[in-house]
PDB file of C-alpha atoms in Angstrom:
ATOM      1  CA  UNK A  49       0.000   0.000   0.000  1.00 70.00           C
ATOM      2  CA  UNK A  50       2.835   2.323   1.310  1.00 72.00           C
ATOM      3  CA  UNK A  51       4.640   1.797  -2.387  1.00 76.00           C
ATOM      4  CA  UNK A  52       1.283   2.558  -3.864  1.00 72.00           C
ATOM      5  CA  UNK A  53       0.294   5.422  -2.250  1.00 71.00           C
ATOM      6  CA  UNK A  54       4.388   6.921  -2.735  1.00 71.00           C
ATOM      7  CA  UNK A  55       4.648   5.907  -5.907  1.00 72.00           C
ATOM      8  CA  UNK A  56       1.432   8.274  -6.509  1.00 72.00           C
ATOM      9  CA  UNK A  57      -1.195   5.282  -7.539  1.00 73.00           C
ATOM     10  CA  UNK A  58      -4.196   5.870  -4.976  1.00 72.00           C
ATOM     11  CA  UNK A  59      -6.548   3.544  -6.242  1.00 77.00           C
ATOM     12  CA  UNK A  60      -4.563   0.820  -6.058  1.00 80.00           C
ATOM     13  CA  UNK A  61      -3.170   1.285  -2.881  1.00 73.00           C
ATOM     14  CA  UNK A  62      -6.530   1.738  -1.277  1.00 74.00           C
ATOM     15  CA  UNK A  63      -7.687  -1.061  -3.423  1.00 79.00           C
ATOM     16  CA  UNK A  64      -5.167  -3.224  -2.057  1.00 79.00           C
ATOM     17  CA  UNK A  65      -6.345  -2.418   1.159  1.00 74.00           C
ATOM     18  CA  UNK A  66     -10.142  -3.427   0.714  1.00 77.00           C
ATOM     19  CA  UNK A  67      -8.250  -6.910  -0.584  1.00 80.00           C
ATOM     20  CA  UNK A  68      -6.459  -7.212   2.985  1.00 77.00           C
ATOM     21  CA  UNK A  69      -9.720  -7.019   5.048  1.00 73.00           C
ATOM     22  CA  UNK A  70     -11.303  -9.380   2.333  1.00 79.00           C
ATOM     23  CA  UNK A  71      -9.182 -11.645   3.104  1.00 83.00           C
ATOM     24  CA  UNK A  72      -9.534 -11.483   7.043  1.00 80.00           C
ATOM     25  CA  UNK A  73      -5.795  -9.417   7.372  1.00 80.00           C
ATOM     26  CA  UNK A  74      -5.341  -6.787   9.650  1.00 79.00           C
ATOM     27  CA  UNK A  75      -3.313  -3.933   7.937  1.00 79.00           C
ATOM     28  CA  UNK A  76      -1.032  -2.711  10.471  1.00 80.00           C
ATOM     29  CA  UNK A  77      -0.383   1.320  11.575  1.00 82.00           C
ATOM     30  CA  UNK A  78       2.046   1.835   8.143  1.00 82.00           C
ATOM     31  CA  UNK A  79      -1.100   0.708   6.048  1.00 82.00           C
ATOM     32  CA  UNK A  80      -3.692   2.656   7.648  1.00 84.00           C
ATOM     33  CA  UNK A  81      -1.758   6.037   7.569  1.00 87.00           C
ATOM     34  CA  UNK A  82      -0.603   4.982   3.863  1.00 85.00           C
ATOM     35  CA  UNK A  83      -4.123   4.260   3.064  1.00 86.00           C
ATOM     36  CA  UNK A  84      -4.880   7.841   4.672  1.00 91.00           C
ATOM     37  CA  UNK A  85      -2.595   9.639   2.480  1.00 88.00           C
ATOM     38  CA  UNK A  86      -3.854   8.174  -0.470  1.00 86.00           C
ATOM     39  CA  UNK A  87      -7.391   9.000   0.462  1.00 88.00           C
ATOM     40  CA  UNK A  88      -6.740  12.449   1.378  1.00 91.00           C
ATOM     41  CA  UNK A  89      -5.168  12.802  -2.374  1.00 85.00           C
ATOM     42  CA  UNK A  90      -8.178  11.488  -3.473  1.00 84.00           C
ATOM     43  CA  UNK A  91     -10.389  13.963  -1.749  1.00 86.00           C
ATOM     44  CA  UNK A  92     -12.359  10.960  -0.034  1.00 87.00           C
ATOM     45  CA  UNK A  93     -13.200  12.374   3.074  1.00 92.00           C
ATOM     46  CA  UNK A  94     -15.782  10.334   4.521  1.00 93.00           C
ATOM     47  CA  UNK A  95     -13.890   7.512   3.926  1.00 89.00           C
ATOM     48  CA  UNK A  96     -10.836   9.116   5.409  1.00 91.00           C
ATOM     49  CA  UNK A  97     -12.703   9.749   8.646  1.00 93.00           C
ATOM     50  CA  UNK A  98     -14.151   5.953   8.277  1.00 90.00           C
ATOM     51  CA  UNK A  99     -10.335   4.450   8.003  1.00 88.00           C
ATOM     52  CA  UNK A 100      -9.174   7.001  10.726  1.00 91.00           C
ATOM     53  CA  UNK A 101     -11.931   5.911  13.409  1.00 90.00           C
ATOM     54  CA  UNK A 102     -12.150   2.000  12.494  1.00 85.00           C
ATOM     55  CA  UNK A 103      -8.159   2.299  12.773  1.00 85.00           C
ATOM     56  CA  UNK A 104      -8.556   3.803  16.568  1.00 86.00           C
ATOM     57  CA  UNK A 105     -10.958   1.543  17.497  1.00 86.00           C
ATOM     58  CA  UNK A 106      -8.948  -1.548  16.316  1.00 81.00           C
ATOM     59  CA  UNK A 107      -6.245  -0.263  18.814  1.00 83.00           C
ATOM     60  CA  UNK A 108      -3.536   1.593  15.791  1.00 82.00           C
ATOM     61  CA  UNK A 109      -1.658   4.114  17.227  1.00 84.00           C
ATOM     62  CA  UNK A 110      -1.611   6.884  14.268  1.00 88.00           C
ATOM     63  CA  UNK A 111       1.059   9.481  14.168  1.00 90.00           C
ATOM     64  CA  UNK A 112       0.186  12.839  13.534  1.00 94.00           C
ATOM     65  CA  UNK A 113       0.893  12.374  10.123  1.00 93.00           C
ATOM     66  CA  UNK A 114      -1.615  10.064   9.738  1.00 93.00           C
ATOM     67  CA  UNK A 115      -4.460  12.652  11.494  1.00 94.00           C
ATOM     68  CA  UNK A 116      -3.406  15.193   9.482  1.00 95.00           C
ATOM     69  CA  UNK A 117      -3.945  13.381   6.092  1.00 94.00           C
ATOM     70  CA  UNK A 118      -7.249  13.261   7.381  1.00 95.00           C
ATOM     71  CA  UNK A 119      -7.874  16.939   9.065  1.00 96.00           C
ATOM     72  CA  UNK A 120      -6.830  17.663   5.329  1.00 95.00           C
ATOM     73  CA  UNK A 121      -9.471  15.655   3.375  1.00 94.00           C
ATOM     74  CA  UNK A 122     -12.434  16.812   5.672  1.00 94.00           C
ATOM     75  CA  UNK A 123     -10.842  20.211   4.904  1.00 92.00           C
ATOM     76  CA  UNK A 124     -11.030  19.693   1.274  1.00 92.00           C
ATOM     77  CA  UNK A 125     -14.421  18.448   1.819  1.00 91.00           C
ATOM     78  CA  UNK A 126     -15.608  21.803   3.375  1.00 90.00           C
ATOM     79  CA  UNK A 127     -16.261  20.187   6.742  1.00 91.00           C
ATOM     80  CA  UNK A 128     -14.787  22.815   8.651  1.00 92.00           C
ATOM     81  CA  UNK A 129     -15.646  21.780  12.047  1.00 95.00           C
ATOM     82  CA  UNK A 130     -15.056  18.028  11.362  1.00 95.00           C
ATOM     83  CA  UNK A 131     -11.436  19.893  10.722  1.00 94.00           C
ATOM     84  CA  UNK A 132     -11.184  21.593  14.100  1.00 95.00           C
ATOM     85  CA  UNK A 133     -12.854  18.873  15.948  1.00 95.00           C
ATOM     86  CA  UNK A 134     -10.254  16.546  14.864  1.00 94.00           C
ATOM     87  CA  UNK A 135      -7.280  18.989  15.155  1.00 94.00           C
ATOM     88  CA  UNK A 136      -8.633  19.115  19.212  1.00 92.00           C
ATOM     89  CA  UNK A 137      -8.867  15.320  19.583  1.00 91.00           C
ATOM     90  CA  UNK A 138      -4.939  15.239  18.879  1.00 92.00           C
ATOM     91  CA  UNK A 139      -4.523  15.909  22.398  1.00 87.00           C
ATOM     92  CA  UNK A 140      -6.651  12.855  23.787  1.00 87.00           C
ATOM     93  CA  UNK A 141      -4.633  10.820  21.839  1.00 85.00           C
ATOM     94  CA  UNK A 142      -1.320  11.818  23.017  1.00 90.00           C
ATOM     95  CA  UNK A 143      -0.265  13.541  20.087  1.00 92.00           C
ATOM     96  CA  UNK A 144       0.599  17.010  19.629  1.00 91.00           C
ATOM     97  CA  UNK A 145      -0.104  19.039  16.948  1.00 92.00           C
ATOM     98  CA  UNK A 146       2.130  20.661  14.429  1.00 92.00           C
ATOM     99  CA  UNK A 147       2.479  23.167  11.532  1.00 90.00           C
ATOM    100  CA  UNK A 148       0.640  20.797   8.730  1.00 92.00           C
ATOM    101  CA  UNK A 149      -2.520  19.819  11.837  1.00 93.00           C
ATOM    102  CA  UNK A 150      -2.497  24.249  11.661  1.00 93.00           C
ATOM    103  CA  UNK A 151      -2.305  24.788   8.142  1.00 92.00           C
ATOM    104  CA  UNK A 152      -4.641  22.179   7.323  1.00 93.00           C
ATOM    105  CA  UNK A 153      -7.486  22.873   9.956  1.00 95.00           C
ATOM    106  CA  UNK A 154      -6.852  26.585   8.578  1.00 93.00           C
ATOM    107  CA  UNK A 155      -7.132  25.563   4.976  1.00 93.00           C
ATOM    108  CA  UNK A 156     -10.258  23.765   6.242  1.00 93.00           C
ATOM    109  CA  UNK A 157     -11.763  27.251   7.493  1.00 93.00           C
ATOM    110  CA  UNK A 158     -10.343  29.034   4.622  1.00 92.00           C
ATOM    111  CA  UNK A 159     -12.185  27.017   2.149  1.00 91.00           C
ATOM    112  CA  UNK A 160     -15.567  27.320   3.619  1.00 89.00           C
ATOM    113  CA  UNK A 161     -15.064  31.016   4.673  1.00 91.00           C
ATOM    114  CA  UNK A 162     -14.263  31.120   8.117  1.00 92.00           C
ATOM    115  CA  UNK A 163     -11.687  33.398   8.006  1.00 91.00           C
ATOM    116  CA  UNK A 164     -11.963  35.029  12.007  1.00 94.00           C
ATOM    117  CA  UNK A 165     -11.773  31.068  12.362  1.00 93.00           C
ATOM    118  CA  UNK A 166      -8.452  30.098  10.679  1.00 91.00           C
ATOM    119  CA  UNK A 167      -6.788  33.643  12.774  1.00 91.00           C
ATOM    120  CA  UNK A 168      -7.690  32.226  15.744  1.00 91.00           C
ATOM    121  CA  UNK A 169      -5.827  29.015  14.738  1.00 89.00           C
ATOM    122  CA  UNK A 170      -2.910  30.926  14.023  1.00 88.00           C
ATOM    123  CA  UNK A 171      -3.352  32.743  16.765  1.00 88.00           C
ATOM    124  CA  UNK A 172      -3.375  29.997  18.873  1.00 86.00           C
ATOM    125  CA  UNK A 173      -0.767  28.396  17.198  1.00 86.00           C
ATOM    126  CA  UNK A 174       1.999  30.658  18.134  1.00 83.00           C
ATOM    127  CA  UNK A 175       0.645  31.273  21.297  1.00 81.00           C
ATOM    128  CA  UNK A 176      -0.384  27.161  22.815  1.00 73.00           C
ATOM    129  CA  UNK A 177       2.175  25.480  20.746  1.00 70.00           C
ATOM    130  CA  UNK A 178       5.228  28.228  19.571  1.00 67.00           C
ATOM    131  CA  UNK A 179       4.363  27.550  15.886  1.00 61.00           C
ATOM    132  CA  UNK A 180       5.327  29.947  13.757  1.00 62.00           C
ATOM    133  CA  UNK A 181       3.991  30.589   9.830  1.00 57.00           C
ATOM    134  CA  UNK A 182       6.416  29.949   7.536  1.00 58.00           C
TER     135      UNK A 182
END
């Protein structure tokens, strides 16, 4: 899946997934956030958010990477608060956020036009977390 998804062939990789759990495997934590990257490319959002939950509840513990492939794909979605909701739940799962959970819960707001929104997430950015804009 990982070779998939890098080598920039989302449908397969995410099709190679569905074959896995066909087939009774269990794709492991490199899979899921794979499979998460892919899907965010794709602009599959409710699937992202699908993968990302079934993956928690199966006991996978993401990286932030992984939550921000899918903070971006609700963004892209226009599912603002789904954005911000699951840029906040990075903290209950022991993972902090960084630049790319920012930027893509601000790109979230952005594209639905919630701009006093995405300043507050900068502002809180630099003021929570010392992030800076680049």
């Amino acid at each position: 899946v990982r070779a998939c998804q890098q080598a920039g062939y989302w449908e397969q990789a995410l099709s190679i997934l569905e074959c896995l759990s066909l087939h009774g495997l269990r794709p492991d934590a490199v899979t899921h956030s794979s499979s998460l990257a892919a899907l965010e490319k794709l602009g599959l959002w409710q699937k992202s958010l699908t993968l990302l939950e079934a993956a928690m509840r199966s006991g996978y513990r993401l990286g932030v990477v992984a939550v921000n492939s899918c903070i971006s794909a609700i963004g892209k979605g226009l599912e603002w608060q789904r954005s911000l909701f699951l840029l906040r739940s990075l903290g209950w799962q022991g993972l902090a956020p960084d630049k790319t959970s920012f930027g893509s819960a601000c790109s979230a707001c952005e594209r639905s036009a919630r701009w006093r929104d995405a300043l507050n997430l900068l502002q809180e950015a630099q003021d929570g977390f010392r992030l800076r804009p680049e």
